[in-house]
PDB file of C-alpha atoms and ligand atoms in Angstrom:
ATOM      1  CA  MET A   1       0.000   0.000   0.000  1.00 87.00           C
ATOM      2  CA  ASP A   2       1.272   3.433  -0.892  1.00 93.00           C
ATOM      3  CA  LEU A   3      -0.175   6.558   0.695  1.00 96.00           C
ATOM      4  CA  ASP A   4       0.567   8.891  -2.236  1.00 96.00           C
ATOM      5  CA  GLN A   5      -0.958   6.493  -4.738  1.00 97.00           C
ATOM      6  CA  ILE A   6      -4.119   6.138  -2.672  1.00 97.00           C
ATOM      7  CA  LEU A   7      -4.452   9.902  -2.260  1.00 97.00           C
ATOM      8  CA  SER A   8      -3.709  10.751  -5.869  1.00 95.00           C
ATOM      9  CA  GLY A   9      -6.596   8.689  -7.234  1.00 93.00           C
ATOM     10  CA  LEU A  10      -9.030   9.471  -4.457  1.00 97.00           C
ATOM     11  CA  LYS A  11     -12.271  11.023  -5.749  1.00 97.00           C
ATOM     12  CA  THR A  12     -13.838  11.861  -2.393  1.00 98.00           C
ATOM     13  CA  ARG A  13     -14.547  15.427  -1.331  1.00 98.00           C
ATOM     14  CA  TRP A  14     -13.343  15.021   2.259  1.00 98.00           C
ATOM     15  CA  LEU A  15     -13.171  11.419   3.457  1.00 98.00           C
ATOM     16  CA  GLY A  16      -9.648  10.037   3.312  1.00 97.00           C
ATOM     17  CA  LYS A  17      -7.946  13.401   2.868  1.00 97.00           C
ATOM     18  CA  ASP A  18      -6.533  12.772   6.341  1.00 98.00           C
ATOM     19  CA  LEU A  19      -5.356   9.219   5.746  1.00 98.00           C
ATOM     20  CA  ARG A  20      -2.854   7.568   8.063  1.00 98.00           C
ATOM     21  CA  LEU A  21      -1.275   4.400   6.740  1.00 98.00           C
ATOM     22  CA  TYR A  22       0.533   1.907   8.968  1.00 98.00           C
ATOM     23  CA  THR A  23       2.400  -1.266   8.104  1.00 98.00           C
ATOM     24  CA  ARG A  24       1.435  -3.015  11.327  1.00 98.00           C
ATOM     25  CA  VAL A  25      -0.732  -1.987  14.271  1.00 98.00           C
ATOM     26  CA  GLY A  26      -2.494  -3.661  17.176  1.00 98.00           C
ATOM     27  CA  SER A  27      -5.952  -2.525  16.073  1.00 98.00           C
ATOM     28  CA  THR A  28      -6.830   0.373  13.776  1.00 98.00           C
ATOM     29  CA  ASN A  29      -9.883   0.988  15.995  1.00 98.00           C
ATOM     30  CA  ASP A  30      -7.578   1.557  18.984  1.00 98.00           C
ATOM     31  CA  ILE A  31      -5.422   4.020  17.069  1.00 98.00           C
ATOM     32  CA  ALA A  32      -8.535   5.791  15.856  1.00 98.00           C
ATOM     33  CA  ARG A  33      -9.955   5.993  19.349  1.00 98.00           C
ATOM     34  CA  SER A  34      -6.840   7.558  20.830  1.00 98.00           C
ATOM     35  CA  LEU A  35      -6.834  10.128  18.000  1.00 98.00           C
ATOM     36  CA  ALA A  36     -10.535  10.815  18.514  1.00 98.00           C
ATOM     37  CA  GLN A  37      -9.936  11.431  22.207  1.00 98.00           C
ATOM     38  CA  ARG A  38      -7.469  14.113  21.165  1.00 98.00           C
ATOM     39  CA  GLY A  39     -10.111  15.783  19.015  1.00 97.00           C
ATOM     40  CA  VAL A  40      -9.296  14.330  15.586  1.00 98.00           C
ATOM     41  CA  ARG A  41     -12.327  13.867  13.319  1.00 98.00           C
ATOM     42  CA  ASN A  42     -12.862  12.619   9.758  1.00 97.00           C
ATOM     43  CA  ALA A  43      -9.543  10.760   9.689  1.00 98.00           C
ATOM     44  CA  VAL A  44      -8.977   7.321   8.198  1.00 98.00           C
ATOM     45  CA  ILE A  45      -6.570   4.819   9.717  1.00 98.00           C
ATOM     46  CA  LEU A  46      -5.433   2.069   7.394  1.00 98.00           C
ATOM     47  CA  ALA A  47      -3.104  -0.812   8.240  1.00 98.00           C
ATOM     48  CA  GLU A  48      -1.519  -3.607   6.225  1.00 98.00           C
ATOM     49  CA  THR A  49      -1.740  -5.994   9.174  1.00 98.00           C
ATOM     50  CA  GLN A  50      -3.181  -5.968  12.669  1.00 98.00           C
ATOM     51  CA  SER A  51      -1.823  -8.074  15.518  1.00 98.00           C
ATOM     52  CA  GLU A  52      -4.847  -7.515  17.739  1.00 98.00           C
ATOM     53  CA  GLY A  53      -7.693  -6.935  15.338  1.00 98.00           C
ATOM     54  CA  ARG A  54     -11.032  -7.064  17.129  1.00 97.00           C
ATOM     55  CA  GLY A  55     -14.561  -8.063  16.331  1.00 97.00           C
ATOM     56  CA  ARG A  56     -17.589  -7.424  18.515  1.00 94.00           C
ATOM     57  CA  LEU A  57     -17.524  -8.501  22.157  1.00 91.00           C
ATOM     58  CA  SER A  58     -13.697  -8.457  22.066  1.00 89.00           C
ATOM     59  CA  ARG A  59     -13.574 -11.443  19.720  1.00 95.00           C
ATOM     60  CA  SER A  60     -10.389 -11.566  17.743  1.00 97.00           C
ATOM     61  CA  TRP A  61     -10.255 -10.628  14.088  1.00 98.00           C
ATOM     62  CA  GLU A  62      -7.573 -12.223  11.912  1.00 98.00           C
ATOM     63  CA  SER A  63      -5.888  -9.511   9.897  1.00 98.00           C
ATOM     64  CA  PRO A  64      -3.114 -10.897   7.704  1.00 98.00           C
ATOM     65  CA  ARG A  65      -1.432  -9.023   4.867  1.00 98.00           C
ATOM     66  CA  GLY A  66      -3.591  -8.683   1.767  1.00 98.00           C
ATOM     67  CA  GLY A  67      -6.692  -7.492   3.608  1.00 98.00           C
ATOM     68  CA  ILE A  68      -8.122  -4.018   4.076  1.00 98.00           C
ATOM     69  CA  TRP A  69      -8.167  -3.068   7.739  1.00 98.00           C
ATOM     70  CA  MET A  70      -9.422   0.435   8.247  1.00 98.00           C
ATOM     71  CA  SER A  71     -11.069   2.656  10.826  1.00 98.00           C
ATOM     72  CA  LEU A  72     -12.776   5.978  10.291  1.00 98.00           C
ATOM     73  CA  ILE A  73     -13.270   8.643  12.937  1.00 98.00           C
ATOM     74  CA  LEU A  74     -16.645  10.224  12.265  1.00 98.00           C
ATOM     75  CA  GLN A  75     -19.086  12.455  14.044  1.00 96.00           C
ATOM     76  CA  PRO A  76     -22.464  12.015  12.401  1.00 96.00           C
ATOM     77  CA  ASP A  77     -25.184  14.339  13.547  1.00 94.00           C
ATOM     78  CA  ILE A  78     -27.439  11.615  14.924  1.00 95.00           C
ATOM     79  CA  PRO A  79     -28.480  10.654  18.449  1.00 94.00           C
ATOM     80  CA  PRO A  80     -26.329   7.884  20.020  1.00 95.00           C
ATOM     81  CA  ALA A  81     -29.451   5.728  20.216  1.00 92.00           C
ATOM     82  CA  HIS A  82     -29.424   5.613  16.409  1.00 94.00           C
ATOM     83  CA  ALA A  83     -25.837   4.399  16.092  1.00 93.00           C
ATOM     84  CA  CYS A  84     -27.212   1.392  14.165  1.00 94.00           C
ATOM     85  CA  TRP A  85     -27.698   3.760  11.235  1.00 96.00           C
ATOM     86  CA  ILE A  86     -23.928   4.036  10.948  1.00 97.00           C
ATOM     87  CA  ASN A  87     -23.612   0.265  10.669  1.00 96.00           C
ATOM     88  CA  MET A  88     -26.352   0.268   8.037  1.00 97.00           C
ATOM     89  CA  ALA A  89     -24.649   2.935   5.950  1.00 98.00           C
ATOM     90  CA  VAL A  90     -21.243   1.242   6.169  1.00 98.00           C
ATOM     91  CA  CYS A  91     -22.690  -2.160   5.222  1.00 98.00           C
ATOM     92  CA  VAL A  92     -24.363  -0.619   2.176  1.00 98.00           C
ATOM     93  CA  ALA A  93     -21.266   1.349   1.162  1.00 98.00           C
ATOM     94  CA  ALA A  94     -18.985  -1.690   1.379  1.00 98.00           C
ATOM     95  CA  CYS A  95     -21.436  -3.811  -0.641  1.00 98.00           C
ATOM     96  CA  ARG A  96     -21.763  -1.099  -3.281  1.00 98.00           C
ATOM     97  CA  ALA A  97     -17.996  -0.783  -3.663  1.00 98.00           C
ATOM     98  CA  ILE A  98     -17.418  -4.539  -3.894  1.00 98.00           C
ATOM     99  CA  SER A  99     -20.349  -5.059  -6.248  1.00 98.00           C
ATOM    100  CA  SER A 100     -19.592  -2.210  -8.610  1.00 97.00           C
ATOM    101  CA  LEU A 101     -15.802  -2.514  -8.738  1.00 97.00           C
ATOM    102  CA  LEU A 102     -15.516  -6.283  -8.766  1.00 97.00           C
ATOM    103  CA  ASP A 103     -18.884  -7.260 -10.202  1.00 95.00           C
ATOM    104  CA  MET A 104     -19.649  -9.504  -7.231  1.00 97.00           C
ATOM    105  CA  ASP A 105     -22.975  -9.835  -5.465  1.00 97.00           C
ATOM    106  CA  ALA A 106     -22.118  -8.629  -1.960  1.00 98.00           C
ATOM    107  CA  LYS A 107     -24.711  -9.321   0.716  1.00 98.00           C
ATOM    108  CA  ILE A 108     -25.282  -8.469   4.353  1.00 98.00           C
ATOM    109  CA  LYS A 109     -25.802 -10.941   7.153  1.00 97.00           C
ATOM    110  CA  TRP A 110     -27.416  -9.291  10.116  1.00 97.00           C
ATOM    111  CA  PRO A 111     -26.058  -7.390  11.840  1.00 95.00           C
ATOM    112  CA  ASN A 112     -22.560  -6.661  10.563  1.00 95.00           C
ATOM    113  CA  ASP A 113     -21.199  -9.351   8.233  1.00 98.00           C
ATOM    114  CA  LEU A 114     -20.373  -8.886   4.568  1.00 98.00           C
ATOM    115  CA  LEU A 115     -20.926 -12.056   2.569  1.00 98.00           C
ATOM    116  CA  ILE A 116     -20.125 -13.328  -0.880  1.00 98.00           C
ATOM    117  CA  ASN A 117     -21.703 -16.653  -1.805  1.00 97.00           C
ATOM    118  CA  GLU A 118     -22.881 -17.030   1.806  1.00 95.00           C
ATOM    119  CA  ARG A 119     -19.328 -16.774   3.136  1.00 97.00           C
ATOM    120  CA  LYS A 120     -17.994 -14.021   5.338  1.00 98.00           C
ATOM    121  CA  VAL A 121     -15.534 -11.772   3.542  1.00 98.00           C
ATOM    122  CA  GLY A 122     -15.749  -8.792   5.852  1.00 98.00           C
ATOM    123  CA  GLY A 123     -17.046  -7.384   9.099  1.00 98.00           C
ATOM    124  CA  ILE A 124     -17.865  -4.056  10.683  1.00 98.00           C
ATOM    125  CA  LEU A 125     -17.183  -2.924  14.220  1.00 97.00           C
ATOM    126  CA  ILE A 126     -18.658   0.405  15.345  1.00 96.00           C
ATOM    127  CA  GLU A 127     -17.649   1.886  18.674  1.00 97.00           C
ATOM    128  CA  ILE A 128     -19.205   5.129  19.819  1.00 97.00           C
ATOM    129  CA  SER A 129     -18.557   7.653  22.533  1.00 97.00           C
ATOM    130  CA  SER A 130     -21.441   9.761  23.701  1.00 95.00           C
ATOM    131  CA  ASP A 131     -22.115  12.477  26.185  1.00 91.00           C
ATOM    132  CA  GLY A 132     -25.773  12.135  27.092  1.00 89.00           C
ATOM    133  CA  PRO A 133     -27.848  12.765  23.972  1.00 91.00           C
ATOM    134  CA  HIS A 134     -24.803  13.947  22.031  1.00 93.00           C
ATOM    135  CA  LEU A 135     -22.657  11.629  19.915  1.00 96.00           C
ATOM    136  CA  GLU A 136     -19.047  12.702  20.434  1.00 97.00           C
ATOM    137  CA  TYR A 137     -17.537  10.387  17.846  1.00 98.00           C
ATOM    138  CA  ALA A 138     -17.961   7.048  16.173  1.00 98.00           C
ATOM    139  CA  ILE A 139     -15.092   4.758  15.328  1.00 98.00           C
ATOM    140  CA  VAL A 140     -16.072   2.782  12.273  1.00 98.00           C
ATOM    141  CA  GLY A 141     -13.920  -0.314  11.864  1.00 98.00           C
ATOM    142  CA  LEU A 142     -14.136  -2.124   8.559  1.00 98.00           C
ATOM    143  CA  GLY A 143     -12.259  -5.302   7.737  1.00 98.00           C
ATOM    144  CA  ILE A 144     -12.323  -6.871   4.281  1.00 98.00           C
ATOM    145  CA  ASN A 145     -10.591 -10.111   3.342  1.00 98.00           C
ATOM    146  CA  ALA A 146      -9.394  -8.900  -0.024  1.00 98.00           C
ATOM    147  CA  ASN A 147      -6.343 -10.871  -1.198  1.00 98.00           C
ATOM    148  CA  ILE A 148      -6.219 -13.502   1.520  1.00 97.00           C
ATOM    149  CA  ASP A 149      -6.045 -17.274   1.448  1.00 97.00           C
ATOM    150  CA  PRO A 150      -9.041 -18.263   3.591  1.00 97.00           C
ATOM    151  CA  SER A 151      -7.894 -21.873   3.987  1.00 96.00           C
ATOM    152  CA  ALA A 152      -5.957 -20.794   7.091  1.00 92.00           C
ATOM    153  CA  PHE A 153      -9.237 -19.885   8.829  1.00 97.00           C
ATOM    154  CA  PRO A 154     -11.216 -22.508  10.789  1.00 97.00           C
ATOM    155  CA  PRO A 155     -13.988 -23.916   8.542  1.00 96.00           C
ATOM    156  CA  GLU A 156     -16.666 -23.115  11.141  1.00 94.00           C
ATOM    157  CA  TRP A 157     -16.082 -19.403  10.498  1.00 96.00           C
ATOM    158  CA  MET A 158     -17.570 -19.874   7.013  1.00 96.00           C
ATOM    159  CA  ALA A 159     -15.028 -17.267   5.934  1.00 98.00           C
ATOM    160  CA  SER A 160     -13.724 -16.474   2.495  1.00 98.00           C
ATOM    161  CA  SER A 161     -12.000 -13.676   0.661  1.00 98.00           C
ATOM    162  CA  LEU A 162     -12.676 -11.616  -2.433  1.00 98.00           C
ATOM    163  CA  SER A 163      -9.701 -13.129  -4.258  1.00 98.00           C
ATOM    164  CA  TYR A 164     -10.765 -16.679  -3.406  1.00 98.00           C
ATOM    165  CA  GLU A 165     -14.333 -16.105  -4.590  1.00 98.00           C
ATOM    166  CA  LEU A 166     -13.186 -14.355  -7.765  1.00 97.00           C
ATOM    167  CA  GLY A 167     -10.365 -16.748  -8.563  1.00 97.00           C
ATOM    168  CA  HIS A 168      -7.819 -13.944  -8.884  1.00 98.00           C
ATOM    169  CA  GLU A 169      -6.361 -11.103  -6.860  1.00 98.00           C
ATOM    170  CA  VAL A 170      -8.273  -7.848  -6.545  1.00 98.00           C
ATOM    171  CA  PRO A 171      -6.713  -4.394  -7.087  1.00 97.00           C
ATOM    172  CA  LEU A 172      -6.329  -3.166  -3.498  1.00 97.00           C
ATOM    173  CA  LEU A 173      -5.657   0.439  -4.411  1.00 97.00           C
ATOM    174  CA  ILE A 174      -8.798   0.801  -6.507  1.00 97.00           C
ATOM    175  CA  LEU A 175     -10.850  -1.004  -3.905  1.00 98.00           C
ATOM    176  CA  ILE A 176      -9.665   1.273  -1.089  1.00 98.00           C
ATOM    177  CA  GLN A 177     -10.384   4.387  -3.146  1.00 98.00           C
ATOM    178  CA  GLY A 178     -13.784   3.048  -4.173  1.00 98.00           C
ATOM    179  CA  LEU A 179     -14.649   2.097  -0.602  1.00 98.00           C
ATOM    180  CA  LEU A 180     -13.847   5.577   0.649  1.00 98.00           C
ATOM    181  CA  LEU A 181     -15.978   7.141  -2.078  1.00 98.00           C
ATOM    182  CA  GLU A 182     -18.966   4.934  -1.281  1.00 98.00           C
ATOM    183  CA  LEU A 183     -18.461   5.468   2.457  1.00 98.00           C
ATOM    184  CA  GLU A 184     -18.501   9.229   2.006  1.00 98.00           C
ATOM    185  CA  GLU A 185     -21.660   9.068  -0.073  1.00 98.00           C
ATOM    186  CA  ALA A 186     -23.472   6.712   2.317  1.00 98.00           C
ATOM    187  CA  TYR A 187     -22.357   8.737   5.324  1.00 97.00           C
ATOM    188  CA  GLU A 188     -23.990  11.822   3.889  1.00 96.00           C
ATOM    189  CA  ARG A 189     -27.283   9.911   3.574  1.00 96.00           C
ATOM    190  CA  ILE A 190     -27.092   8.299   6.979  1.00 96.00           C
ATOM    191  CA  GLY A 191     -30.502   7.541   8.499  1.00 93.00           C
ATOM    192  CA  GLY A 192     -32.197   8.014   5.130  1.00 96.00           C
ATOM    193  CA  ASP A 193     -34.740   5.696   3.560  1.00 97.00           C
ATOM    194  CA  GLU A 194     -32.565   4.924   0.525  1.00 97.00           C
ATOM    195  CA  ILE A 195     -29.833   3.411   2.730  1.00 98.00           C
ATOM    196  CA  TYR A 196     -32.399   1.476   4.765  1.00 97.00           C
ATOM    197  CA  GLN A 197     -34.084   0.032   1.675  1.00 98.00           C
ATOM    198  CA  GLU A 198     -30.804  -1.080   0.153  1.00 98.00           C
ATOM    199  CA  TRP A 199     -29.609  -2.529   3.454  1.00 98.00           C
ATOM    200  CA  ARG A 200     -32.832  -4.530   3.635  1.00 98.00           C
ATOM    201  CA  GLN A 201     -32.609  -5.604   0.005  1.00 98.00           C
ATOM    202  CA  ARG A 202     -29.047  -6.808   0.359  1.00 98.00           C
ATOM    203  CA  SER A 203     -29.853  -8.812   3.463  1.00 98.00           C
ATOM    204  CA  VAL A 204     -29.459 -12.577   3.350  1.00 97.00           C
ATOM    205  CA  THR A 205     -31.031 -12.819   6.789  1.00 97.00           C
ATOM    206  CA  LEU A 206     -34.507 -11.597   5.843  1.00 97.00           C
ATOM    207  CA  GLY A 207     -36.924 -14.528   5.627  1.00 96.00           C
ATOM    208  CA  ARG A 208     -34.459 -17.023   7.085  1.00 96.00           C
ATOM    209  CA  MET A 209     -34.826 -19.356  10.060  1.00 97.00           C
ATOM    210  CA  VAL A 210     -32.230 -18.130  12.531  1.00 97.00           C
ATOM    211  CA  ARG A 211     -30.945 -18.499  16.035  1.00 97.00           C
ATOM    212  CA  ILE A 212     -30.270 -15.141  17.704  1.00 96.00           C
ATOM    213  CA  ALA A 213     -28.166 -14.831  20.814  1.00 94.00           C
ATOM    214  CA  SER A 214     -28.639 -11.495  22.527  1.00 88.00           C
ATOM    215  CA  ASN A 215     -28.373 -10.029  26.023  1.00 87.00           C
ATOM    216  CA  SER A 216     -31.831 -11.290  26.811  1.00 83.00           C
ATOM    217  CA  GLY A 217     -31.058 -14.897  25.836  1.00 91.00           C
ATOM    218  CA  GLU A 218     -31.420 -17.110  22.805  1.00 95.00           C
ATOM    219  CA  LEU A 219     -34.293 -17.077  20.354  1.00 95.00           C
ATOM    220  CA  VAL A 220     -35.071 -19.250  17.341  1.00 96.00           C
ATOM    221  CA  GLY A 221     -37.490 -18.145  14.686  1.00 96.00           C
ATOM    222  CA  GLU A 222     -38.091 -16.767  11.220  1.00 96.00           C
ATOM    223  CA  VAL A 223     -36.943 -13.274  10.353  1.00 97.00           C
ATOM    224  CA  GLU A 224     -40.116 -11.466   9.447  1.00 97.00           C
ATOM    225  CA  ASP A 225     -38.559  -8.104   8.738  1.00 97.00           C
ATOM    226  CA  LEU A 226     -35.663  -5.758   9.361  1.00 98.00           C
ATOM    227  CA  ALA A 227     -36.702  -2.441  10.864  1.00 97.00           C
ATOM    228  CA  ASP A 228     -35.372   0.984   9.875  1.00 95.00           C
ATOM    229  CA  ASP A 229     -33.542   1.284  13.204  1.00 94.00           C
ATOM    230  CA  GLY A 230     -31.545  -1.868  12.420  1.00 95.00           C
ATOM    231  CA  ALA A 231     -33.616  -4.226  14.580  1.00 95.00           C
ATOM    232  CA  ILE A 232     -34.490  -7.720  13.496  1.00 96.00           C
ATOM    233  CA  LEU A 233     -38.162  -8.684  13.801  1.00 97.00           C
ATOM    234  CA  LEU A 234     -38.259 -12.344  14.676  1.00 96.00           C
ATOM    235  CA  ARG A 235     -41.380 -14.510  14.538  1.00 96.00           C
ATOM    236  CA  THR A 236     -41.014 -16.959  17.371  1.00 95.00           C
ATOM    237  CA  GLY A 237     -43.512 -18.878  19.494  1.00 90.00           C
ATOM    238  CA  GLY A 238     -46.504 -17.169  17.869  1.00 93.00           C
ATOM    239  CA  ARG A 239     -45.313 -13.609  18.456  1.00 96.00           C
ATOM    240  CA  VAL A 240     -42.915 -11.134  16.853  1.00 96.00           C
ATOM    241  CA  VAL A 241     -39.915 -10.075  18.930  1.00 95.00           C
ATOM    242  CA  ARG A 242     -37.623  -7.109  18.204  1.00 95.00           C
ATOM    243  CA  VAL A 243     -33.901  -7.646  18.676  1.00 94.00           C
ATOM    244  CA  LEU A 244     -31.616  -4.683  18.183  1.00 92.00           C
ATOM    245  CA  ALA A 245     -28.239  -6.324  18.764  1.00 91.00           C
ATOM    246  CA  GLY A 246     -26.927  -9.843  18.941  1.00 93.00           C
ATOM    247  CA  ASP A 247     -25.341 -12.720  17.083  1.00 93.00           C
ATOM    248  CA  CYS A 248     -27.212 -14.484  14.357  1.00 95.00           C
ATOM    249  CA  ILE A 249     -26.840 -17.987  12.988  1.00 94.00           C
ATOM    250  CA  HIS A 250     -28.705 -18.914   9.824  1.00 94.00           C
ATOM    251  CA  LEU A 251     -30.343 -22.287  10.384  1.00 93.00           C
ATOM    252  CA  ARG A 252     -31.560 -22.968   6.860  1.00 72.00           C
ATOM    253  CA  GLY A 253     -32.116 -21.246   3.557  1.00 55.00           C
ATOM    254  CA  VAL A 254     -35.005 -19.093   2.420  1.00 51.00           C
ATOM    255  CA  GLU A 255     -36.565 -22.064   0.645  1.00 45.00           C
ATOM    256  CA  GLY A 256     -36.282 -24.151   3.791  1.00 44.00           C
ATOM    257  CA  THR A 257     -33.477 -26.293   2.437  1.00 39.00           C
TER     258      THR A 257
HETATM  259  C1  LIG B   1     -16.796  -8.487  13.094  1.00 54.50           C
HETATM  260  O1  LIG B   1     -16.952  -8.946  14.377  1.00 54.50           O
HETATM  261  O2  LIG B   1     -17.132  -9.080  12.101  1.00 54.50           O
HETATM  262  C2  LIG B   1     -16.136  -7.129  13.014  1.00 54.50           C
HETATM  263  C3  LIG B   1     -14.760  -7.179  12.437  1.00 54.50           C
HETATM  264  C4  LIG B   1     -14.159  -5.814  12.324  1.00 54.50           C
HETATM  265  C5  LIG B   1     -12.719  -5.853  11.936  1.00 54.50           C
HETATM  266  C6  LIG B   1     -12.165  -4.477  11.655  1.00 54.50           C
HETATM  267  S1  LIG B   1     -10.610  -4.546  10.897  1.00 54.50           S
HETATM  268  C7  LIG B   1     -10.373  -2.844  11.152  1.00 54.50           C
HETATM  269  C8  LIG B   1     -10.921  -2.529  12.534  1.00 54.50           C
HETATM  270  N1  LIG B   1      -9.934  -2.747  13.544  1.00 54.50           N
HETATM  271  C9  LIG B   1     -10.259  -3.743  14.397  1.00 54.50           C
HETATM  272  O3  LIG B   1      -9.579  -4.139  15.369  1.00 54.50           O
HETATM  273  N2  LIG B   1     -11.455  -4.246  14.028  1.00 54.50           N
HETATM  274  C10 LIG B   1     -11.998  -3.576  12.872  1.00 54.50           C
HETATM  275  P1  LIG B   1     -17.808 -10.221  14.769  1.00 54.50           P
HETATM  276  O4  LIG B   1     -19.152 -10.184  14.132  1.00 54.50           O
HETATM  277  O5  LIG B   1     -17.747 -10.266  16.248  1.00 54.50           O
HETATM  278  O6  LIG B   1     -17.022 -11.440  14.143  1.00 54.50           O
HETATM  279  C11 LIG B   1     -15.852 -11.926  14.721  1.00 54.50           C
HETATM  280  C12 LIG B   1     -15.746 -13.406  14.358  1.00 54.50           C
HETATM  281  O7  LIG B   1     -15.461 -13.533  12.947  1.00 54.50           O
HETATM  282  C13 LIG B   1     -14.589 -14.122  15.054  1.00 54.50           C
HETATM  283  O8  LIG B   1     -15.006 -14.615  16.303  1.00 54.50           O
HETATM  284  C14 LIG B   1     -14.289 -15.247  14.074  1.00 54.50           C
HETATM  285  O9  LIG B   1     -15.232 -16.290  14.228  1.00 54.50           O
HETATM  286  C15 LIG B   1     -14.561 -14.617  12.725  1.00 54.50           C
HETATM  287  N3  LIG B   1     -13.357 -14.044  12.079  1.00 54.50           N
HETATM  288  C16 LIG B   1     -12.216 -13.597  12.645  1.00 54.50           C
HETATM  289  N4  LIG B   1     -11.386 -13.082  11.733  1.00 54.50           N
HETATM  290  C17 LIG B   1     -12.019 -13.226  10.545  1.00 54.50           C
HETATM  291  C18 LIG B   1     -11.686 -12.866   9.209  1.00 54.50           C
HETATM  292  N5  LIG B   1     -10.557 -12.245   8.869  1.00 54.50           N
HETATM  293  N6  LIG B   1     -12.602 -13.172   8.240  1.00 54.50           N
HETATM  294  C19 LIG B   1     -13.775 -13.772   8.525  1.00 54.50           C
HETATM  295  N7  LIG B   1     -14.149 -14.132   9.759  1.00 54.50           N
HETATM  296  C20 LIG B   1     -13.275 -13.837  10.765  1.00 54.50           C
END
């Protein structure tokens, strides 16, 4: 990765103009957070590898060379209670970039997985800091298995990479520039109906039988809908339950196979 090359072809108006590229970090989200605490906003942290990449709930995130590991420091003008909108916008932006640049059908598995052919090729980790009703900053972590050999990952992760699914390497530089452009565009429409509709359309979770593990326990049921605040509406035991955050396992396909 070369900072000047990324910047010279970048078509964004503001996102990525403050781009900080590292060869190796613990976690780009940690670097972003310490910058945010010092007042930095709208910066992008990009690393070639992470030694302590994180997923949700402090799960570890494998981040070998060949992937895109980035964090954005943003301050959207939304209430902290609507932080799910950020996740929605980032999911949509990443899918748009992958689909348009690589001609792949990128999908979203609720709540934060990016899938190609039902396999996880990326994930999103949003961490926010708020002061009462005011969102101070959001750290948007985005990991994409671009040019990675997924055979090193445990099979139960159902993980893959863009290069594996395509059968050839992907142009990292173009993908990073395209991602930043789509992220900027989606960010400016955060909370809007267009983002919600596309997020819903790209979902592979809608209509599926799933098991959801959340703070309030485990639920099994059929996903009836996805709400505009990011919640899953699960039909279970004759009623519909709203779940805003949790882990989701797809139990069988839409057709019941
Ligand atoms: C996520 O968490 O999917 C969010 C991942 C966010 C990573 C980015 S990289 C840049 C920024 N800096 C960070 O430190 N993090 C962000 P979650 O839904 O909790 O999924 C984590 C689970 O995915 C793990 O427990 C593994 O099962 C699996 N996993 C780990 N590494 C993976 C990889 N590279 N590809 C696919 N699956 C992976």
